[in-house]
Amino acid sequence: MTNIQYLAPTTLDEAVSLYAAAAGSARILAGGTDLLVQLRSGMINPGIIIDIKKIKELNSIEQKADGSFVVGASVSGTQLAKHSSFGKTWPGVLEALNLIGSTQVQGRASLGGNLCNGSPAGDSIPALIAAEATVNIQGPNGSRQLAVKDVLSGPGSTNLSQDEIAVNFIFPTRQLGSGDAYLRMIPRTEMDIAVVGCGVNLTLENNICTSATVGLGAVAPVVLEVEAAAEALVGNKIEEETLERAAEACRAVCNPIDDKRGTIAYRTKVAGVLMKRAATIASQRAEGA
Amino acid sequence: MNKNKWIGERTIRPDGADKVTGRASFAADTTMPGMIWGSVLRSPHPHASIVNIDITKAASLPGVKAIVTAKDIVDFPFDTPAPLGIQDMRWMTRNVMAREKALFHGHPVAAVAATSEEIAAEACKLIEVNYEVLPWVIELEEAIKPNAPILHNILEFDGKPSNIAGTLEHKKGDIELGFQEADTIIERSFTTRPVHQGYIEPHACLVSVTADGKATIWSSSQGQFMVRAMTSMLTGIPQSDIRAIPAEIGGGFGGKTIIYLEPIATVLAQKSGHPVKMVMSREDVMRATGPTSGSMSKVKIGAKKDGTIVSVQGTFYLQAGCLPGSPIRGAAGCAFAPYDIPNVHSLGYDVVSNRSKVAAYRAPGAPIGAFAVESVLDEIAEEIGMDPLALRLKNAAREGTKAAHGPVYPRMGYAETLEAAIEHPHNKVALGNLQGRGVASGFWFNAGGESSAQVNVTEDGNVVVTTGHPDVGGSRASIANITAELLGIDYQRVSVLIGDTATIGYSNLTGGSRVLFASGMAVTDSTEKVIKSLRERAAIIWDIDPDAVTWEEGEARPAGANAGMFEPLSLEDIADRATETGGPIGAGAQLNTAGAEGGFATHICDVEVDIELGIVRILRYTSFQDVGRAVHPSYVEGQMQGGVAQGIGWALNEEYIYNKDGIVDNPGFLDYRMPVCSDLPMLDTVMIEIPNPKHPQGVRGVGEVPLVPPLAAIRNAIYNALGIRFYSLPMSPPVVLEALDISQAAE
């Protein structure tokens, strides 16, 4: 029987000051695909909802002269898919975002919302980590940047303070010969939550992997960057032996829970399988790039 | 009958436009002036005595208009059976509202009506219930152990209080002698998990009670007369003072053959003087309605080298949920019914435990029996080196076979489903690596019983048909096809409506695959009376004997040259002159139909397994079914496909996950994994029409048997792909991957 105040500021400054003034009683609405579920199930009971979809910086996509991208935190999956070059540059990030939910949900769901919801199973997060994306954060005392891999602090929680808003994501300039990919395991073919998710981003020169980043979701309290897996790839051809060593590194970092979505043994095993498959797709894309 | 014009046509369903435009009114769409909202307080414990309920605080919350507890619902004492159809009101009253004890987490304990949903929910929290928490038992295996917590002390088995609430047995011949004749005997044990019917529309109702005590109920159910009867028995209001109006139904699959909310809302409306609306959440549906039983079974089959099955034995333990009434009849009765076997022993046990009471689900119990039997048959076929379809064909029940559950089969088409499957291209196409093919068959009883219909000719010469069955599978379109055929008029001139309990005679549930069989008979009977009347009207107009008038192609004609030379009279002509020939034209029928006869099906399934992830994908699926007569082929195919889709979910992913506190941990469609569209290939269907000799159109129930074969067909296909036999459902990715690991370790 609470009244919820809905606010839809049009500037970032306004949003930040409203959010700070609410002192923890407000929730940010980007696409709302998690927020509304939590509201309806009674998990949360906010006094104020601040809709950030009407703020320009949060809702635009920009490709800089150096090829880097700045993508607003509330840009929907559908908007991002329509962009003329983002999907060609970061196919793994785009496919991760657009594995979330149904077509209707993809018209609302955003990278910022997926990240700030803090779920270790958030589909876009391993792909963002693999892409070495950073997020611009705005608070009452100014702005700061965090690497996506440093955002999550535990299941459902982030390192953003209660007055900070994620504004946009920066994707670095792409080197020639690079590719990324994201795969997840779900028992169904869609409309499900990742039992394990794996994002791989790599660069090839003369068939040798020169750099790689691996993000692994739903196998630990937070989405992990698996440096040991990347190290196993770098300096080698993407072939079975290399992939098996990288997969072993992924299995080694797994610290999952047994829950309704999967067992520890299953998640650990699948983490290695997805790593291999995602790295194979990423390398095929790198060869084509 | 000449070549049919409408029977067998894929006509546009009368309810289609409303459904695709969103205009169709489902139970939760109904509102009334002055309406208030009801909310249910549910037990937080899986098993607890209810010592005391204090409603004082809740009653004083502003906006609260009425509160109901078990004291306000009619009791049916434990020791006196109170049957209503296949239900027993002793169990129904305790399911609708916990009485002595809360029997599962989510069991209704009290309900509040208030001016808003939020106030009603808030008031529920203010109701103080003093529980004495009891030890609980969820799983079947645990519930039948000697030291298990007992749910109902009055239930005894072997002279002691037990969770085994009852048994059912079928015997034919002497199985021990039979097994002595066998060259091969295989005995295996199986388990299946409870699965929910998964209808999209949650239970909902609106009830208004007038100052003089007359109740009107709008609700979504599989039978407005069932709603009326049960609500009457649980509230004490006479049936004549209850009008139950069926809303459009968003799926039922058996789960809406009982009620949950209607009597509560009725009492809340009585007490408050306001119309009361209640709508379950998906979570309520998953915690407190349905599902069908989980099971433990053991099946033993003995066969000769040539494939002749000589003796079979089956034992089936079925979970009833918290109150007796699992579908042991379906499991024990249908399991061996497709086969002509001289020696049969089939035994079912009904077992209670602390989970929601089961409700009917599409061929209740039969998929459980078939999963075990059709799996063992696959192993027999392999052992004796026989094609699994050929093994089934060799032993197929035919016209004249006496089934262990009682009947002697009339002409029916089980063997034809096997022959069609053997010859079908699907059965011959080569499979790739990690792909496999499985087959299985199934039987369902089908049902007849009571149905009423009224066929009226309008003043402008069109036709309105009213029947008494909620339309879950296209029955309105099928009834219109039959009526148009019999009258020889255009389909578009027939409107088919579903009456409420005040406007049409008693009609039993939409269930048992009975609706088109039974209401088709009632409509045929009514329409034939109308045709007789039309001939009599023409006879009056022509001043000749009614026997000298025939009804052909939608018009009255003189029967021959001797009858006289008259211009034919159309339905419009006769309707136009109805007043001068005896008044309104129309007729009704109220029948207790018999002769429904069983349904038989054979399925072929191809799967592919991702052996690194344990995922089983359905590549191709074809079902072959004796459908009697496909009055409307699209809806027959739809029934076949729907049953298979549900079977795929049951086989591969669906299960309730209970946490350590006896609480369902996945009460929603996200983690209770029914298949989504992209999980399924096009499900192919082959309709085999062997008309039921006991029905005017040859109709045979088609809705339930499609869910009987899939569990074993998929399981047998996985064996063919991997060489691993599964004995438990679901065959979900973690289970399949673990089995692959074990099998690799063994190699």
PDB file of C-alpha atoms in Angstrom, chain A residues 103-216:
ATOM      1  CA  THR A 103      11.682  -9.709 -28.587  1.00  0.00           C
ATOM      2  CA  GLN A 104       9.521  -7.464 -26.426  1.00  0.00           C
ATOM      3  CA  VAL A 105      12.063  -7.496 -23.602  1.00  0.00           C
ATOM      4  CA  GLN A 106      14.877  -6.746 -26.038  1.00  0.00           C
ATOM      5  CA  GLY A 107      13.050  -3.567 -26.991  1.00  0.00           C
ATOM      6  CA  ARG A 108      13.613  -2.379 -23.417  1.00  0.00           C
ATOM      7  CA  ALA A 109      16.555  -4.231 -21.866  1.00  0.00           C
ATOM      8  CA  SER A 110      19.864  -2.355 -21.718  1.00  0.00           C
ATOM      9  CA  LEU A 111      23.535  -2.912 -20.982  1.00  0.00           C
ATOM     10  CA  GLY A 112      23.380  -0.523 -18.028  1.00  0.00           C
ATOM     11  CA  GLY A 113      20.391  -2.231 -16.502  1.00  0.00           C
ATOM     12  CA  ASN A 114      21.875  -5.674 -16.974  1.00  0.00           C
ATOM     13  CA  LEU A 115      25.131  -4.606 -15.317  1.00  0.00           C
ATOM     14  CA  CYS A 116      23.617  -2.632 -12.428  1.00  0.00           C
ATOM     15  CA  ASN A 117      21.162  -5.413 -11.615  1.00  0.00           C
ATOM     16  CA  GLY A 118      24.318  -7.143 -10.449  1.00  0.00           C
ATOM     17  CA  SER A 119      23.346 -10.691 -11.277  1.00  0.00           C
ATOM     18  CA  PRO A 120      26.264 -13.069 -11.776  1.00  0.00           C
ATOM     19  CA  ALA A 121      24.136 -14.579 -14.553  1.00  0.00           C
ATOM     20  CA  GLY A 122      23.592 -11.308 -16.447  1.00  0.00           C
ATOM     21  CA  ASP A 123      24.168 -12.238 -20.076  1.00  0.00           C
ATOM     22  CA  SER A 124      25.840  -9.075 -21.324  1.00  0.00           C
ATOM     23  CA  ILE A 125      28.394  -8.839 -18.515  1.00  0.00           C
ATOM     24  CA  PRO A 126      30.852 -11.571 -19.584  1.00  0.00           C
ATOM     25  CA  ALA A 127      30.819 -10.093 -23.089  1.00  0.00           C
ATOM     26  CA  LEU A 128      31.423  -6.577 -21.722  1.00  0.00           C
ATOM     27  CA  ILE A 129      34.294  -7.857 -19.606  1.00  0.00           C
ATOM     28  CA  ALA A 130      35.758  -9.692 -22.593  1.00  0.00           C
ATOM     29  CA  ALA A 131      35.444  -6.474 -24.627  1.00  0.00           C
ATOM     30  CA  GLU A 132      37.354  -4.632 -21.878  1.00  0.00           C
ATOM     31  CA  ALA A 133      34.564  -2.109 -21.749  1.00  0.00           C
ATOM     32  CA  THR A 134      34.572   0.616 -19.119  1.00  0.00           C
ATOM     33  CA  VAL A 135      31.574   2.368 -17.660  1.00  0.00           C
ATOM     34  CA  ASN A 136      31.243   6.103 -16.958  1.00  0.00           C
ATOM     35  CA  ILE A 137      29.563   6.705 -13.620  1.00  0.00           C
ATOM     36  CA  GLN A 138      28.069   9.990 -12.467  1.00  0.00           C
ATOM     37  CA  GLY A 139      27.417  10.965  -8.862  1.00  0.00           C
ATOM     38  CA  PRO A 140      26.759  14.191  -6.973  1.00  0.00           C
ATOM     39  CA  ASN A 141      30.515  14.658  -6.559  1.00  0.00           C
ATOM     40  CA  GLY A 142      31.360  14.178 -10.228  1.00  0.00           C
ATOM     41  CA  SER A 143      32.157  11.375 -12.575  1.00  0.00           C
ATOM     42  CA  ARG A 144      34.467   8.381 -12.534  1.00  0.00           C
ATOM     43  CA  GLN A 145      35.257   5.381 -14.683  1.00  0.00           C
ATOM     44  CA  LEU A 146      35.274   1.726 -13.727  1.00  0.00           C
ATOM     45  CA  ALA A 147      36.253  -1.262 -15.794  1.00  0.00           C
ATOM     46  CA  VAL A 148      33.151  -3.448 -16.141  1.00  0.00           C
ATOM     47  CA  LYS A 149      35.043  -6.317 -14.517  1.00  0.00           C
ATOM     48  CA  ASP A 150      35.324  -4.187 -11.351  1.00  0.00           C
ATOM     49  CA  VAL A 151      31.653  -3.203 -11.130  1.00  0.00           C
ATOM     50  CA  LEU A 152      30.086  -6.242  -9.506  1.00  0.00           C
ATOM     51  CA  SER A 153      30.699  -6.804  -5.789  1.00  0.00           C
ATOM     52  CA  GLY A 154      28.454  -9.777  -5.106  1.00  0.00           C
ATOM     53  CA  PRO A 155      25.171 -11.356  -6.187  1.00  0.00           C
ATOM     54  CA  GLY A 156      22.813  -8.444  -6.802  1.00  0.00           C
ATOM     55  CA  SER A 157      25.255  -5.764  -5.673  1.00  0.00           C
ATOM     56  CA  THR A 158      27.713  -3.412  -7.363  1.00  0.00           C
ATOM     57  CA  ASN A 159      30.512  -1.026  -6.445  1.00  0.00           C
ATOM     58  CA  LEU A 160      28.389   1.941  -7.430  1.00  0.00           C
ATOM     59  CA  SER A 161      27.413   3.952  -4.379  1.00  0.00           C
ATOM     60  CA  GLN A 162      23.733   4.555  -3.731  1.00  0.00           C
ATOM     61  CA  ASP A 163      23.834   7.985  -5.378  1.00  0.00           C
ATOM     62  CA  GLU A 164      25.715   7.000  -8.540  1.00  0.00           C
ATOM     63  CA  ILE A 165      24.244   6.333 -11.961  1.00  0.00           C
ATOM     64  CA  ALA A 166      25.874   4.390 -14.816  1.00  0.00           C
ATOM     65  CA  VAL A 167      25.899   6.775 -17.783  1.00  0.00           C
ATOM     66  CA  ASN A 168      27.532   5.018 -20.699  1.00  0.00           C
ATOM     67  CA  PHE A 169      29.950   2.340 -21.788  1.00  0.00           C
ATOM     68  CA  ILE A 170      33.180   2.922 -23.666  1.00  0.00           C
ATOM     69  CA  PHE A 171      34.334   0.191 -26.014  1.00  0.00           C
ATOM     70  CA  PRO A 172      37.985   0.560 -26.988  1.00  0.00           C
ATOM     71  CA  THR A 173      39.292   0.957 -30.515  1.00  0.00           C
ATOM     72  CA  ARG A 174      39.272  -2.382 -32.300  1.00  0.00           C
ATOM     73  CA  GLN A 175      42.504  -3.793 -33.698  1.00  0.00           C
ATOM     74  CA  LEU A 176      42.494  -5.517 -37.053  1.00  0.00           C
ATOM     75  CA  GLY A 177      42.064  -9.242 -36.765  1.00  0.00           C
ATOM     76  CA  SER A 178      39.856  -9.110 -33.689  1.00  0.00           C
ATOM     77  CA  GLY A 179      36.654 -10.945 -32.912  1.00  0.00           C
ATOM     78  CA  ASP A 180      34.399 -11.597 -29.961  1.00  0.00           C
ATOM     79  CA  ALA A 181      31.655 -14.048 -29.113  1.00  0.00           C
ATOM     80  CA  TYR A 182      29.302 -14.889 -26.287  1.00  0.00           C
ATOM     81  CA  LEU A 183      27.617 -18.211 -25.575  1.00  0.00           C
ATOM     82  CA  ARG A 184      25.438 -19.296 -22.747  1.00  0.00           C
ATOM     83  CA  MET A 185      24.019 -22.580 -21.596  1.00  0.00           C
ATOM     84  CA  ILE A 186      20.273 -22.688 -21.009  1.00  0.00           C
ATOM     85  CA  PRO A 187      18.121 -25.821 -20.925  1.00  0.00           C
ATOM     86  CA  ARG A 188      15.695 -24.205 -23.352  1.00  0.00           C
ATOM     87  CA  THR A 189      16.559 -22.380 -26.551  1.00  0.00           C
ATOM     88  CA  GLU A 190      15.400 -18.942 -25.408  1.00  0.00           C
ATOM     89  CA  MET A 191      13.526 -17.154 -22.624  1.00  0.00           C
ATOM     90  CA  ASP A 192      15.795 -18.444 -19.916  1.00  0.00           C
ATOM     91  CA  ILE A 193      18.595 -17.427 -17.566  1.00  0.00           C
ATOM     92  CA  ALA A 194      22.188 -18.484 -18.143  1.00  0.00           C
ATOM     93  CA  VAL A 195      23.308 -21.559 -16.235  1.00  0.00           C
ATOM     94  CA  VAL A 196      26.778 -20.559 -17.456  1.00  0.00           C
ATOM     95  CA  GLY A 197      27.741 -17.709 -19.799  1.00  0.00           C
ATOM     96  CA  CYS A 198      31.096 -17.143 -21.470  1.00  0.00           C
ATOM     97  CA  GLY A 199      32.370 -14.184 -23.477  1.00  0.00           C
ATOM     98  CA  VAL A 200      35.643 -14.330 -25.380  1.00  0.00           C
ATOM     99  CA  ASN A 201      37.389 -11.480 -27.195  1.00  0.00           C
ATOM    100  CA  LEU A 202      40.651 -12.078 -29.018  1.00  0.00           C
ATOM    101  CA  THR A 203      43.000 -10.771 -31.688  1.00  0.00           C
ATOM    102  CA  LEU A 204      44.832 -12.950 -34.196  1.00  0.00           C
ATOM    103  CA  GLU A 205      47.982 -12.196 -36.132  1.00  0.00           C
ATOM    104  CA  ASN A 206      49.061 -14.849 -38.630  1.00  0.00           C
ATOM    105  CA  ASN A 207      46.752 -17.318 -36.896  1.00  0.00           C
ATOM    106  CA  ILE A 208      48.448 -16.706 -33.544  1.00  0.00           C
ATOM    107  CA  CYS A 209      46.409 -15.213 -30.741  1.00  0.00           C
ATOM    108  CA  THR A 210      48.117 -11.993 -29.685  1.00  0.00           C
ATOM    109  CA  SER A 211      45.639 -10.849 -27.074  1.00  0.00           C
ATOM    110  CA  ALA A 212      42.576 -12.283 -25.405  1.00  0.00           C
ATOM    111  CA  THR A 213      40.106 -11.534 -22.665  1.00  0.00           C
ATOM    112  CA  VAL A 214      37.641 -14.028 -21.201  1.00  0.00           C
ATOM    113  CA  GLY A 215      34.556 -13.262 -19.126  1.00  0.00           C
ATOM    114  CA  LEU A 216      32.711 -16.049 -17.320  1.00  0.00           C
TER     115      LEU A 216
END
